[in-house]
mmCIF file of C-alpha atoms and ligand atoms in Angstrom:
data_model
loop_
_atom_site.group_PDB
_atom_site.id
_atom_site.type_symbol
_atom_site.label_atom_id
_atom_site.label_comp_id
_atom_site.label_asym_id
_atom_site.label_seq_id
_atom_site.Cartn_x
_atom_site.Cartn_y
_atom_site.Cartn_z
ATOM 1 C CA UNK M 1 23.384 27.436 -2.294
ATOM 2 C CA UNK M 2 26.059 24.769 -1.832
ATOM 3 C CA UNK M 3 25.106 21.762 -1.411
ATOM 4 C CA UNK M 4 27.535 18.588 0.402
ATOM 5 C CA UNK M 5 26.939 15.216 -1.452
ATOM 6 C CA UNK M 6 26.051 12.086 0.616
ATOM 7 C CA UNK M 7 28.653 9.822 0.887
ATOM 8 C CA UNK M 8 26.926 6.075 0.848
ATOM 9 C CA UNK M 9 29.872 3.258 1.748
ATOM 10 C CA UNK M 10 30.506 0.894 -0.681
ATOM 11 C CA UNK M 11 28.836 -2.908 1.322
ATOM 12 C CA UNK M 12 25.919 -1.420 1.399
ATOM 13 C CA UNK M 13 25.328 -1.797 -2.747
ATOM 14 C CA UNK M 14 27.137 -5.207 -2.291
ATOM 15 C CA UNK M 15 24.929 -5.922 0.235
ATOM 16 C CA UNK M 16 21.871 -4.607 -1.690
ATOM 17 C CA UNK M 17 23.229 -6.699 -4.889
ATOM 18 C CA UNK M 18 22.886 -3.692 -7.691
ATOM 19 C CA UNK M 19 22.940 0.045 -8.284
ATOM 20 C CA UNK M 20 19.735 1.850 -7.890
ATOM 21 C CA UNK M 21 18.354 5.272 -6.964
ATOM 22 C CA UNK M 22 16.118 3.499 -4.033
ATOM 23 C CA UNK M 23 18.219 1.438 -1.382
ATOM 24 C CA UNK M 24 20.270 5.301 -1.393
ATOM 25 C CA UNK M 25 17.046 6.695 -0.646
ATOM 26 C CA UNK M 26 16.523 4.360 2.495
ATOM 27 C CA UNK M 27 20.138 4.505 3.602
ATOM 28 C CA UNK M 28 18.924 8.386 3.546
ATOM 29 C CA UNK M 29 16.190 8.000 5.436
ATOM 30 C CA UNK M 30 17.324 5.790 7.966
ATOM 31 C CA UNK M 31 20.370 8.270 8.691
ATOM 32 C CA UNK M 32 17.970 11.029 9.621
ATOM 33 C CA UNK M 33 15.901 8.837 11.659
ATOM 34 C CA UNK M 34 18.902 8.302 13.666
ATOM 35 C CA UNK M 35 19.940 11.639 13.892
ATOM 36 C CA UNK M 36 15.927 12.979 14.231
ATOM 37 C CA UNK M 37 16.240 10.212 17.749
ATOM 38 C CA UNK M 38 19.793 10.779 18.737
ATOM 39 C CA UNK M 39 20.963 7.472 18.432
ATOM 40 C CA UNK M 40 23.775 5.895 16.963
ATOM 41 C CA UNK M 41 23.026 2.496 14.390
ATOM 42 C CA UNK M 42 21.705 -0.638 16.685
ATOM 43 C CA UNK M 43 24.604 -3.132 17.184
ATOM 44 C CA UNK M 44 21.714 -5.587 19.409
ATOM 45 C CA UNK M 45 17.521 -5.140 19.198
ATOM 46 C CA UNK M 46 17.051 -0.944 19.761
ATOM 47 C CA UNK M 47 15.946 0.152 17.144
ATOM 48 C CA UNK M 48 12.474 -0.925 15.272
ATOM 49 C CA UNK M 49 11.442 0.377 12.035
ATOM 50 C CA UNK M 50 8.106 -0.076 11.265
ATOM 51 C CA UNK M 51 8.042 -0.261 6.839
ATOM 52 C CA UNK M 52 4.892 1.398 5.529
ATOM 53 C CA UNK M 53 5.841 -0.344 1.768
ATOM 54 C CA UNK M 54 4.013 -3.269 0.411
ATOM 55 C CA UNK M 55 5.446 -5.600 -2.480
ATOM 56 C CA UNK M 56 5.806 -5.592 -5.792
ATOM 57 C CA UNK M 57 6.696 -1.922 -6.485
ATOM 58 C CA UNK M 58 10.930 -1.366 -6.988
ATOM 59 C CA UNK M 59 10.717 1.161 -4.162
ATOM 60 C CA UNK M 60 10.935 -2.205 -1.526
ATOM 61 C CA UNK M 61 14.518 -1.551 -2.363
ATOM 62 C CA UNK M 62 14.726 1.246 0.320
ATOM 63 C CA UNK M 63 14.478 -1.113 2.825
ATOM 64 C CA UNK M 64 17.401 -3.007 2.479
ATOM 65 C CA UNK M 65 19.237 1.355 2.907
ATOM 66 C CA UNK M 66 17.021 1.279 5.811
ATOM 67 C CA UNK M 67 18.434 -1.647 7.422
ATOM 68 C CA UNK M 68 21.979 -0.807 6.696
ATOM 69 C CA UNK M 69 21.760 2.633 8.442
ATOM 70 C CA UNK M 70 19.976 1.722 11.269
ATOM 71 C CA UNK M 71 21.033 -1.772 11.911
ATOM 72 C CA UNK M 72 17.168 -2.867 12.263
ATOM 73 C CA UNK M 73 17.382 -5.862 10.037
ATOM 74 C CA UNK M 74 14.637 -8.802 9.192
ATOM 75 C CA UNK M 75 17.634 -11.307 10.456
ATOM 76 C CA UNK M 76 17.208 -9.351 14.083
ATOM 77 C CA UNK M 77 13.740 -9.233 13.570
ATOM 78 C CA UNK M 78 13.145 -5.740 13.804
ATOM 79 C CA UNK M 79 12.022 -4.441 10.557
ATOM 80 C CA UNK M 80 8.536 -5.115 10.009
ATOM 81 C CA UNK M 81 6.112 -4.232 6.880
ATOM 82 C CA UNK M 82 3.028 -2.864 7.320
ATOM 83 C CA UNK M 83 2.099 -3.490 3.402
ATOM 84 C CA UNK M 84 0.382 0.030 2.571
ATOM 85 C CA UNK M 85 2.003 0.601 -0.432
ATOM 86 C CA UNK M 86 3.517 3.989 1.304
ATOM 87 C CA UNK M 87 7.352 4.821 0.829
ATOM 88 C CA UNK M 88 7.325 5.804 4.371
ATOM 89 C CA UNK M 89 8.750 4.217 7.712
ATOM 90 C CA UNK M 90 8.229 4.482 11.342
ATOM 91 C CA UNK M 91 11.111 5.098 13.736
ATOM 92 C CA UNK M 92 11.177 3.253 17.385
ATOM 93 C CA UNK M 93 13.755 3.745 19.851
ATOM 94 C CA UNK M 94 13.347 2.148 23.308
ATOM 95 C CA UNK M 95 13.286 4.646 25.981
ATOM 96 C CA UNK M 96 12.692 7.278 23.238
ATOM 97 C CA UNK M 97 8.787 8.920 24.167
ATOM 98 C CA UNK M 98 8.124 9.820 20.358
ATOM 99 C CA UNK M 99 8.647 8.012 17.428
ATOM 100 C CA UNK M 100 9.524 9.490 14.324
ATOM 101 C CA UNK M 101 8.069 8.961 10.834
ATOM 102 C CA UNK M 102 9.776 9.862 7.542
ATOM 103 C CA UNK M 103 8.087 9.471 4.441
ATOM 104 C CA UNK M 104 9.560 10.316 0.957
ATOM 105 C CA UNK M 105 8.155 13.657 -0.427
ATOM 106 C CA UNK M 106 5.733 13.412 -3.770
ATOM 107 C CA UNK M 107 8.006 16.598 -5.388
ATOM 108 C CA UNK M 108 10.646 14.030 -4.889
ATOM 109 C CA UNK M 109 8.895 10.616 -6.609
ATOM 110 C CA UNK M 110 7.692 12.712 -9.452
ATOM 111 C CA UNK M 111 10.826 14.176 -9.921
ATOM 112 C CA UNK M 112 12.441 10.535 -10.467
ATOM 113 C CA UNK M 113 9.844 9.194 -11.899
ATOM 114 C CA UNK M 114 10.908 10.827 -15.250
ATOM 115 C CA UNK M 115 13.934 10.206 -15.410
ATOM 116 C CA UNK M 116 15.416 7.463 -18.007
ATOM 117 C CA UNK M 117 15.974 4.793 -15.739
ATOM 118 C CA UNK M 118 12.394 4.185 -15.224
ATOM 119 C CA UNK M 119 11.792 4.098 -18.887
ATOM 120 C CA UNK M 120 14.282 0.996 -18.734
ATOM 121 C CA UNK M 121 12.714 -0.426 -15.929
ATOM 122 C CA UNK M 122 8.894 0.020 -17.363
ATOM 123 C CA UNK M 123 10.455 -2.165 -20.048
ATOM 124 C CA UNK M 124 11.064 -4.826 -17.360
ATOM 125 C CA UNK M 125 14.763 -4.386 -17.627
ATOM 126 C CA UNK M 126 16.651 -5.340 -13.900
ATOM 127 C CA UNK M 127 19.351 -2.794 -12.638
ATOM 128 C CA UNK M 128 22.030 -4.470 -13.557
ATOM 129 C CA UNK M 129 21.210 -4.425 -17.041
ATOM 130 C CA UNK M 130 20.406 -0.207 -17.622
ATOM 131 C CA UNK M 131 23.772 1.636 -18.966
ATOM 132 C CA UNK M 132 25.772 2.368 -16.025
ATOM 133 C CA UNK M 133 25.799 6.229 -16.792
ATOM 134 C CA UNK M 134 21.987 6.470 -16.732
ATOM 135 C CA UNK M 135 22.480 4.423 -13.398
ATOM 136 C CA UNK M 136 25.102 6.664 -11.508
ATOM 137 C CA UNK M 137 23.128 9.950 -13.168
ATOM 138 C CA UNK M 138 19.582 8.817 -10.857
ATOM 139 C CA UNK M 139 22.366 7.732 -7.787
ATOM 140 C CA UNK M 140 23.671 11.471 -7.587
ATOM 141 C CA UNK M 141 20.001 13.238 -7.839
ATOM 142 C CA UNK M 142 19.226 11.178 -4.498
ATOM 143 C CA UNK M 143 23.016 11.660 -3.186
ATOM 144 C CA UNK M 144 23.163 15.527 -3.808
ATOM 145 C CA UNK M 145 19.615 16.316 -2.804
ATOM 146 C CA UNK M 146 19.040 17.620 0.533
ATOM 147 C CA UNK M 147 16.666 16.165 3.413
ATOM 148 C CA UNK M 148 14.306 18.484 3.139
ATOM 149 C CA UNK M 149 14.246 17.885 -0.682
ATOM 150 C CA UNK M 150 13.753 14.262 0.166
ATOM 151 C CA UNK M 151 11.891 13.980 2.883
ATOM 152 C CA UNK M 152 8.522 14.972 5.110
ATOM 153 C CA UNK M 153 9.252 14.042 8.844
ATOM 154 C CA UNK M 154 6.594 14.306 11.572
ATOM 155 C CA UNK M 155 6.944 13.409 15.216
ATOM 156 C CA UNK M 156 4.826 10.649 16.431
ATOM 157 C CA UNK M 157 4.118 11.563 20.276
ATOM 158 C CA UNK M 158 3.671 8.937 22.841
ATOM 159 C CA UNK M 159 4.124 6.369 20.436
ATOM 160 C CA UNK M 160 3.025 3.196 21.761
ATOM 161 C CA UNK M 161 4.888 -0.255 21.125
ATOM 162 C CA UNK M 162 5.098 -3.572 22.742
ATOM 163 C CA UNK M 163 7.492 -5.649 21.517
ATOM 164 C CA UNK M 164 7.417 -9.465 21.409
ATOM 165 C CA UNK M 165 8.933 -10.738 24.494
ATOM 166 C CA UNK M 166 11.973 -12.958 23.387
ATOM 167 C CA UNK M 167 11.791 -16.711 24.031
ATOM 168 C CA UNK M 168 14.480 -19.609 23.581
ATOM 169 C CA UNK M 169 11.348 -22.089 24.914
ATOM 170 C CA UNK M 170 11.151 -24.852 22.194
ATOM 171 C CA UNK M 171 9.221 -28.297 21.707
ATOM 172 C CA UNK M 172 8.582 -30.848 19.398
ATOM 173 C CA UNK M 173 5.702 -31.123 17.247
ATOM 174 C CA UNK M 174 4.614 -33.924 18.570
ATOM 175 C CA UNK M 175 3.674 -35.545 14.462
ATOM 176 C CA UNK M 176 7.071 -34.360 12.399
ATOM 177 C CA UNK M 177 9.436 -34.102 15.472
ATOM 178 C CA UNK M 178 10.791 -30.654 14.641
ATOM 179 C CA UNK M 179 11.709 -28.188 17.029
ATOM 180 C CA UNK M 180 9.268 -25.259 17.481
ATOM 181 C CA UNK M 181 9.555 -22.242 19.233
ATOM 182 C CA UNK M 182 6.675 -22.649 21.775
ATOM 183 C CA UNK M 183 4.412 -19.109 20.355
ATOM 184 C CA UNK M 184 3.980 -20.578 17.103
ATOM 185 C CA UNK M 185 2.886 -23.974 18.512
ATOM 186 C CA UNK M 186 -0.675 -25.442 17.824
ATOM 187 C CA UNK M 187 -2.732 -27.798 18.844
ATOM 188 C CA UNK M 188 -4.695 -30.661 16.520
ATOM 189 C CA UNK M 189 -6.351 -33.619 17.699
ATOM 190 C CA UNK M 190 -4.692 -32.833 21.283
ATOM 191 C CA UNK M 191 -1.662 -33.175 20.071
ATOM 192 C CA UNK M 192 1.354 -29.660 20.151
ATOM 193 C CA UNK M 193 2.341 -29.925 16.603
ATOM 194 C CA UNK M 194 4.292 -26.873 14.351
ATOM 195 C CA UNK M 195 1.820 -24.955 12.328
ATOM 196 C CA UNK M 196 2.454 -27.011 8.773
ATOM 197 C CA UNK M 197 1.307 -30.285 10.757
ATOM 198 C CA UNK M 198 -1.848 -28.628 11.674
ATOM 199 C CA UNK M 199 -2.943 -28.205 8.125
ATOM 200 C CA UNK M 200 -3.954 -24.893 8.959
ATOM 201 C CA UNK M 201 -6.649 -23.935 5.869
ATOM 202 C CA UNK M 202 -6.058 -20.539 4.106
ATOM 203 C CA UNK M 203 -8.326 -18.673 6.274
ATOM 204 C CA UNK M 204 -6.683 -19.403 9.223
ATOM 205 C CA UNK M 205 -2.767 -18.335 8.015
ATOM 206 C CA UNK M 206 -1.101 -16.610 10.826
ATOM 207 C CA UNK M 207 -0.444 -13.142 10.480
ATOM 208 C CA UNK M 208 1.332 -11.150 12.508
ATOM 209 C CA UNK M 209 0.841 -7.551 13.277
ATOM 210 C CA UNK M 210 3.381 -5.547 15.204
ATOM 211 C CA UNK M 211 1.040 -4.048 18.399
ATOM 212 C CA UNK M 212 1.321 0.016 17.988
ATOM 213 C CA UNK M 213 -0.633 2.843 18.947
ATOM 214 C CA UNK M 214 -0.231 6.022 16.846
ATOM 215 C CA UNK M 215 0.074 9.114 19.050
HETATM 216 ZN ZN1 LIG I 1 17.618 -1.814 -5.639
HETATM 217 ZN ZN1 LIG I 2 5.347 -30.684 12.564
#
């Protein structure tokens, strides 16, 4: 079987900062999520990807491919992290009924995972700093591979999602004097103050969850 290798353009490893098997991956991904919705990348706020990856595992890398192919970026505010520890992501297209999810296939991950540029990386050693060879060998698995190779996709049906309604309502908190966008305003003492004024204890730390129903 022949197979066609991925071409990946050059900003997006300048972009990512190194040379590593997983931002690929995500540029991957995201590139069949468009194709899966038939859409092209989002120049304003279309698409939303939903990232199923937590921190502190090198995979987070993919999402920085993700955001290059689909042009959901944090800056745009329409990636968001969902912290399961997954390499998977959720595909949202307004107007689109069904969402798409793509997750990276465990054949896949084990297949990387012994390769040699994990034994430098167990050893705490950053991208930049394994042999460049070893580097460009783990690049080309993930470039020649096909999607199926990489990837399980599923269709999420009816896929639910409301996003935040856009503001440009500010104030000031009424003890620094900084502007606030009015959502993330509190109140103390009857006064509208930011949310670092408020002295807001641990248990209280805002977290936001993107509002989804799964099909
Ligand atoms: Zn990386
Ligand atoms: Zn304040």
């Amino acid at each position: 079987m022949k197979t066609t290798k991925f071409e990946l353009p050059e900003w997006t490893f300048e972009f990512h900062g190194h040379r590593c098997p997983f931002m690929p991956i995500g540029y991957r991904m995201g590139t069949l999520a468009l194709s899966k919705l038939q859409v092209e990348k989002s120049l304003n706020h279309e698409m939303r990807v939903f990232s199923e990856m937590g921190i502190g595992h090198p995979q987070g890398c993919m999402q920085d491919g993700i955001m290059s192919a689909t042009g959901a970026t944090f800056g745009k505010g329409m990636i968001e992290r969902f912290n399961y520890g997954i390499i998977a992501a959720i595909f949202w297209y307004p107007s689109k009924k069904d969402a798409v999810r793509i997750s990276l296939k465990n054949e896949f991950q084990d297949k990387l995972a012994s390769h040699e540029f994990f034994k430098y990386r167990k050893q705490g050693i950053e991208p930049t700093g394994i042999p460049e060879n070893v580097r460009l060998d783990i690049i080309n698995i993930v470039l020649n591979a096909t999607d199926e190779e990489l990837f399980n996709v599923s269709t999420l049906e009816n896929f639910n999602y409301t996003p935040v309604k856009g503001s440009f309502n500010k104030a000031k908190c009424e003890v620094c004097g900084e502007y606030v966008f009015e959502r993330y305003l509190r109140v103390k003492d009857g006064k509208k103050v930011c949310i670092p004024c408020s002295e807001r204890t641990h248990e209280e730390t805002v977290i936001h969850l993107p509002d989804i129903t799964r099909g």
